[in-house]
CSV table of C-alpha atoms in Angstrom, one decimal:
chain,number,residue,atom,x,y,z
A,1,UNK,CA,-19.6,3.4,-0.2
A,2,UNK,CA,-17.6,6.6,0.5
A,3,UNK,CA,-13.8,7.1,1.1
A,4,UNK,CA,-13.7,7.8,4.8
A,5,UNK,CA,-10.9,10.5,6.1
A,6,UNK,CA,-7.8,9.1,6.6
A,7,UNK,CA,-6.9,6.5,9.4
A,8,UNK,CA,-3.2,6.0,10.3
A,9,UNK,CA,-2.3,3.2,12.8
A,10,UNK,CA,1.1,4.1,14.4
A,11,UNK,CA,3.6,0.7,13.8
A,12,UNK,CA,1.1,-1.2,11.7
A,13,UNK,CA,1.5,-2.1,7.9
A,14,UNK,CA,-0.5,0.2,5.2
A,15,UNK,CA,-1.4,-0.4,2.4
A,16,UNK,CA,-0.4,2.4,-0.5
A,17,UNK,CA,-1.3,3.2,-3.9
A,18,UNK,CA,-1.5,6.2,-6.1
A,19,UNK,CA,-1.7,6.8,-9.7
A,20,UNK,CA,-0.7,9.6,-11.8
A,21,UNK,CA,-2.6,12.3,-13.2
A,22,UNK,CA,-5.0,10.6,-15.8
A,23,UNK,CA,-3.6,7.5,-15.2
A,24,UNK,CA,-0.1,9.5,-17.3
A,25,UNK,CA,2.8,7.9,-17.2
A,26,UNK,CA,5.1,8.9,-14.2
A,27,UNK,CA,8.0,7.0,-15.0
A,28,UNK,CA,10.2,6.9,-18.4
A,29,UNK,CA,13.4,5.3,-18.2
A,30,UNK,CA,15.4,4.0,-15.4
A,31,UNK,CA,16.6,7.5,-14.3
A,32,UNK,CA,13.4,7.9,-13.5
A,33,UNK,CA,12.8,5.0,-11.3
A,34,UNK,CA,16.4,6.4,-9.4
A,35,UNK,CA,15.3,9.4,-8.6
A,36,UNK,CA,12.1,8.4,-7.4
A,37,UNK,CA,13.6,5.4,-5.2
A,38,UNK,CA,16.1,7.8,-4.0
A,39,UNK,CA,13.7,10.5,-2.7
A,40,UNK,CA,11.8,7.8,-1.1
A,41,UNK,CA,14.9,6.5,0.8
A,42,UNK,CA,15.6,10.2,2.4
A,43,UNK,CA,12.6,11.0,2.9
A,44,UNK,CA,11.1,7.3,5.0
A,45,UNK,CA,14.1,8.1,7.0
A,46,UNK,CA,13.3,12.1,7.5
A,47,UNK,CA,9.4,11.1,8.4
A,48,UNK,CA,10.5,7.9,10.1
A,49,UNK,CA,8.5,5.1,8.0
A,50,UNK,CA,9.4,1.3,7.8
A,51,UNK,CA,8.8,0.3,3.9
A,52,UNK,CA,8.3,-3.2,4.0
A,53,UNK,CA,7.3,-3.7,0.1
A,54,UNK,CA,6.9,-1.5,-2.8
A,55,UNK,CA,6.4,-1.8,-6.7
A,56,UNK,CA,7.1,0.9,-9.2
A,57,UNK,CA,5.1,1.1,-12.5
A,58,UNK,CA,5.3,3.0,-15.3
A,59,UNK,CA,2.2,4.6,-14.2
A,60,UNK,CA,1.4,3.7,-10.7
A,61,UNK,CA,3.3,3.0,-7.3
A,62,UNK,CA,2.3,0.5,-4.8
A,63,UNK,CA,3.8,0.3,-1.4
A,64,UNK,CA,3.5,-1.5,2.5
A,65,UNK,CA,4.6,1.4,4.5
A,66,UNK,CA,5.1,1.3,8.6
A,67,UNK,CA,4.4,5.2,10.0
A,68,UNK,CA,6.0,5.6,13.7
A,69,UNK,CA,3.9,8.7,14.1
A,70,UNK,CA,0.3,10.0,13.4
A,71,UNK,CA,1.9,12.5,10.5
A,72,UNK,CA,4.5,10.5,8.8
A,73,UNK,CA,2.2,8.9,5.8
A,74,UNK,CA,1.5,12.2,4.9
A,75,UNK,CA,4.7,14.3,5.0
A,76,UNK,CA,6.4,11.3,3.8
A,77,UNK,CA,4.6,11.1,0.6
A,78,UNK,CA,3.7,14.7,0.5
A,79,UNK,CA,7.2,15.7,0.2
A,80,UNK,CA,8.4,12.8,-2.2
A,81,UNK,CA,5.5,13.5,-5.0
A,82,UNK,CA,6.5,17.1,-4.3
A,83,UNK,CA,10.1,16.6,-5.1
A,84,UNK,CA,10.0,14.1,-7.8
A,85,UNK,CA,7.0,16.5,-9.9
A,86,UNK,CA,9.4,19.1,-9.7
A,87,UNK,CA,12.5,17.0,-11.3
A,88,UNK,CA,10.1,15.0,-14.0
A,89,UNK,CA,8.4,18.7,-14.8
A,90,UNK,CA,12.1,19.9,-15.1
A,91,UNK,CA,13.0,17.4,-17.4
A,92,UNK,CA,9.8,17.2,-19.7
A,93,UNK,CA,9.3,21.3,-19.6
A,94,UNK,CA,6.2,21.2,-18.4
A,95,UNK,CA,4.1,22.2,-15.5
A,96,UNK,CA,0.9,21.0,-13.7
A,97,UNK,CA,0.3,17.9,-11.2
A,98,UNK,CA,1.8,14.4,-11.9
A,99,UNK,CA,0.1,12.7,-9.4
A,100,UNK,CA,-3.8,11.9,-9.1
A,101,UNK,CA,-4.9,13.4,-6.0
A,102,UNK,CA,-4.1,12.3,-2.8
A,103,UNK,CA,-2.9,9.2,-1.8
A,104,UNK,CA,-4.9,5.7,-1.0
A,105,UNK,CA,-4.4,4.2,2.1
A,106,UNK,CA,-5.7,1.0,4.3
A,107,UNK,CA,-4.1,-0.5,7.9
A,108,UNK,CA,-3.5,-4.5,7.5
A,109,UNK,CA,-3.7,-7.6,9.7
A,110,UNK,CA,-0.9,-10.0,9.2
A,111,UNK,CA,-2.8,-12.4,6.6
A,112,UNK,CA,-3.7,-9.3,4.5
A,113,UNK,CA,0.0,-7.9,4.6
A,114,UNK,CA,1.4,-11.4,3.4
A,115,UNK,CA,-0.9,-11.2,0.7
A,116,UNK,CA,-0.8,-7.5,-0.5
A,117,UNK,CA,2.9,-8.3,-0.7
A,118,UNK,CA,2.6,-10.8,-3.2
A,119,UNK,CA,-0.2,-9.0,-4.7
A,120,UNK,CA,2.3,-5.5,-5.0
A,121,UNK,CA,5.5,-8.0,-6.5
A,122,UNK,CA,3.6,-9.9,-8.9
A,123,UNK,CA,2.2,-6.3,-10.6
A,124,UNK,CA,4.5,-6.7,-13.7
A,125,UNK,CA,4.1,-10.5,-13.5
A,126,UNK,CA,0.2,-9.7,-14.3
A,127,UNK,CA,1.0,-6.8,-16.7
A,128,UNK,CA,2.9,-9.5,-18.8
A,129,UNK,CA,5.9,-7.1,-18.0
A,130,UNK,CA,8.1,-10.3,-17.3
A,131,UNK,CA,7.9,-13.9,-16.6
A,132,UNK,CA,8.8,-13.5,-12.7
A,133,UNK,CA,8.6,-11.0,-10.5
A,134,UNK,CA,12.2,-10.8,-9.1
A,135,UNK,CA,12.8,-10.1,-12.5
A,136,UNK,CA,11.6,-6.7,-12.4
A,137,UNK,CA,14.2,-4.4,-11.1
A,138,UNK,CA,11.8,-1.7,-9.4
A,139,UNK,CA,10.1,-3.5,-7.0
A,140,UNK,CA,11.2,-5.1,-3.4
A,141,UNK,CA,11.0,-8.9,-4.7
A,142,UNK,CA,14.7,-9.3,-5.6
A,143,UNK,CA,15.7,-8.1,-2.2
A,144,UNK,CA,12.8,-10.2,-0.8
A,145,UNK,CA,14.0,-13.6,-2.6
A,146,UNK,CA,17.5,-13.0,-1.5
A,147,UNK,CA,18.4,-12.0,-5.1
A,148,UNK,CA,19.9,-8.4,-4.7
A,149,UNK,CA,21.9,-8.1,-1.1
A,150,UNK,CA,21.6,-4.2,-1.4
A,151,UNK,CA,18.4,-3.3,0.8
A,152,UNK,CA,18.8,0.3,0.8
A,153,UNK,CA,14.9,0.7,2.3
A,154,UNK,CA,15.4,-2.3,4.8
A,155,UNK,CA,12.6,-4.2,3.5
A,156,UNK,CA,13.3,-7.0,4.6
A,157,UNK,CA,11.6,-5.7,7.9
A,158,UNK,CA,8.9,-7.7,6.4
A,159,UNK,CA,9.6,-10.6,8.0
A,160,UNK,CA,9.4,-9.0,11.0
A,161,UNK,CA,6.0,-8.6,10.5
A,162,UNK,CA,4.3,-12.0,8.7
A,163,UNK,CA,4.6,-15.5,9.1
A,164,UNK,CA,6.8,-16.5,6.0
A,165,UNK,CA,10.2,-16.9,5.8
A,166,UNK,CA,12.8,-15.2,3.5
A,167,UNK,CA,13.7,-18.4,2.0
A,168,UNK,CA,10.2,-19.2,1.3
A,169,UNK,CA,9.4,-16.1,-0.4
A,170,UNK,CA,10.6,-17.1,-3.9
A,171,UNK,CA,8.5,-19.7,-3.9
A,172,UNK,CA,5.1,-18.2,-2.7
A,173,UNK,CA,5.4,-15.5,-5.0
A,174,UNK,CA,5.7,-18.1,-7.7
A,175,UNK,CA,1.8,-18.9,-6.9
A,176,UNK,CA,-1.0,-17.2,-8.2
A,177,UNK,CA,-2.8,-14.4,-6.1
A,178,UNK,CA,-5.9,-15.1,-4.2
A,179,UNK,CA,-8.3,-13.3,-6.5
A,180,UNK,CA,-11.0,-13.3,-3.1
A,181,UNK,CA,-8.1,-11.8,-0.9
A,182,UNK,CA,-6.8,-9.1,-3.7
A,183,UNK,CA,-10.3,-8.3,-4.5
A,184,UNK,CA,-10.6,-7.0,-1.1
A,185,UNK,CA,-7.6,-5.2,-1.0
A,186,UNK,CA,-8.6,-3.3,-3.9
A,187,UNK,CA,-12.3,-2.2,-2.5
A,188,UNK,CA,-11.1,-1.2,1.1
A,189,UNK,CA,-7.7,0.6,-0.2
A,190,UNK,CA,-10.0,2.8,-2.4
A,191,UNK,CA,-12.6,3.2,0.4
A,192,UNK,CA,-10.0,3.6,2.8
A,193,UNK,CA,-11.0,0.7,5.5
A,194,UNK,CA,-9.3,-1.8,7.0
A,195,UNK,CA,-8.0,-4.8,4.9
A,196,UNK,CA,-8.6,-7.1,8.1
A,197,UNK,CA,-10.8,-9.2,9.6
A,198,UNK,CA,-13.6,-8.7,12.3
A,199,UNK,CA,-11.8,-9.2,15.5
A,200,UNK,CA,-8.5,-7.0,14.3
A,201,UNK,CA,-10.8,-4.2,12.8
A,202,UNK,CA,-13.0,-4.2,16.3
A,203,UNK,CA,-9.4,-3.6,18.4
A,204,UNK,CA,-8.4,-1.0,15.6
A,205,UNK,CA,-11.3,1.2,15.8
A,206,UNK,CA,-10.8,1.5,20.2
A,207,UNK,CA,-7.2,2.2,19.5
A,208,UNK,CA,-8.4,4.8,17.1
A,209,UNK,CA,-11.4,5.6,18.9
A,210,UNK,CA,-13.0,6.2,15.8
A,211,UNK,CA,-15.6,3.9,13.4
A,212,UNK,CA,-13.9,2.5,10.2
A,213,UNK,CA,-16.4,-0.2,8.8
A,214,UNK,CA,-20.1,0.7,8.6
A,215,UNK,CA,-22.5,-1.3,10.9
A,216,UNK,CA,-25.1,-3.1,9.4
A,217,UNK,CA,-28.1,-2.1,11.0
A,218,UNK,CA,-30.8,-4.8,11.6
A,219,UNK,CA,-35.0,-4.1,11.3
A,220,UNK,CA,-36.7,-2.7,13.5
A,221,UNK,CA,-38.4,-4.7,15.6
A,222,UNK,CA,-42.2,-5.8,15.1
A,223,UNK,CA,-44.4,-4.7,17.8
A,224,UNK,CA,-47.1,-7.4,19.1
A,225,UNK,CA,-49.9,-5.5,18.8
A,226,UNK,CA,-52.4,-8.7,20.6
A,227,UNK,CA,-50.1,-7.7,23.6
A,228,UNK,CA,-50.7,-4.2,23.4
A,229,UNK,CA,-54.6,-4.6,23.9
């Protein structure tokens, strides 16, 4: 199934990935990780988006990102790719893109946001990167779990937007991922359709006014011919 053309739902969580160029590494050492983080900070304020959860790897990003207008997704991510290519190019003397085309991108119902967080936090727990995933220093867990009291992206605005609790965070990203509900988020973030169910994804697309899903179509119907004569 194709990736449909962008759909941005103004103050609803989005699912975000991208990769870099050949699956390269984007990220070296910890200065790295810095720079990127710190781009992202100006810019989500510049472009006015909420991130509610993100991940760093060494060769992928994963984020929940809030837009508050139709164009902030893409300026927002547009002009942090932009200005961290240009500092790791810098540094590694080389030139070209860093970043595998454009970005990936799906609007969430609550259920699917709780679980795309977990999903986004236990990335290095799954890698075998470390045992727990507030151990990893570039993702949102620590602040999350209560661990690191410095939330320079505010996301702890994530609570805002699911049922669970800070102080019951640590403990549900201790429990594996729901391979069903990750499985989905994986096949509509590529495709580009709502991680949601029926009823949200019906209210979305006449907010939108636009089709996301594709409709089944039934057979045609038989024709009696005995009636006919």
């Amino acid at each position: 199934m194709p990736r449909i053309a962008r759909a941005v739902g103004i103050d609803l969580p989005h699912h975000i990935t991208q990769r870099g160029n050949y699956r390269q590494q984007i990220f070296e050492d910890d200065a790295d990780f810095q720079k990127y983080l710190s781009f992202l900070q100006t810019e989500s304020m510049r472009y006015r988006v909420d991130i509610l959860a993100y991940c760093l790897m060494p060769n992928h990003v994963h984020f929940i990102a809030v837009p508050q207008l139709p164009e902030s997704l893409g300026n927002l991510f547009k002009y942090v790719n932009m200005k961290y290519s240009q500092y790791f190019n810098k540094k590694k003397g080389e030139r070209g893109h860093l970043f595998q085309g454009r970005f990936f991108s799906s609007i969430m119902d609550e259920r699917y946001t709780i679980a795309c967080a977990r999903y986004i936090e236990r990335n290095p727990v799954r890698a075998k990167m470390v045992k727990n995933a507030w151990a990893w220093a570039w993702s949102s867990s620590k602040a999350h779990c209560g661990i690191e009291k410095k939330d320079s992206l505010a996301v702890k605005k994530l609570f805002n937007y699911i049922d669970v609790r800070e102080h019951e965070w640590m403990e549900f990203i201790k429990q594996e991922d729901n391979t069903q509900e990750v499985a989905t988020i994986k096949k509509q973030t590529m495709r580009g359709r709502p991680i949601a169910d029926a009823n949200f994804t019906e209210k979305l697309e006449k907010k939108l006014k636009r089709t996301l899903i594709v409709k089944t179509k039934g057979r045609p119907r038989k024709i009696d011919k005995s009636r006919s004569r």
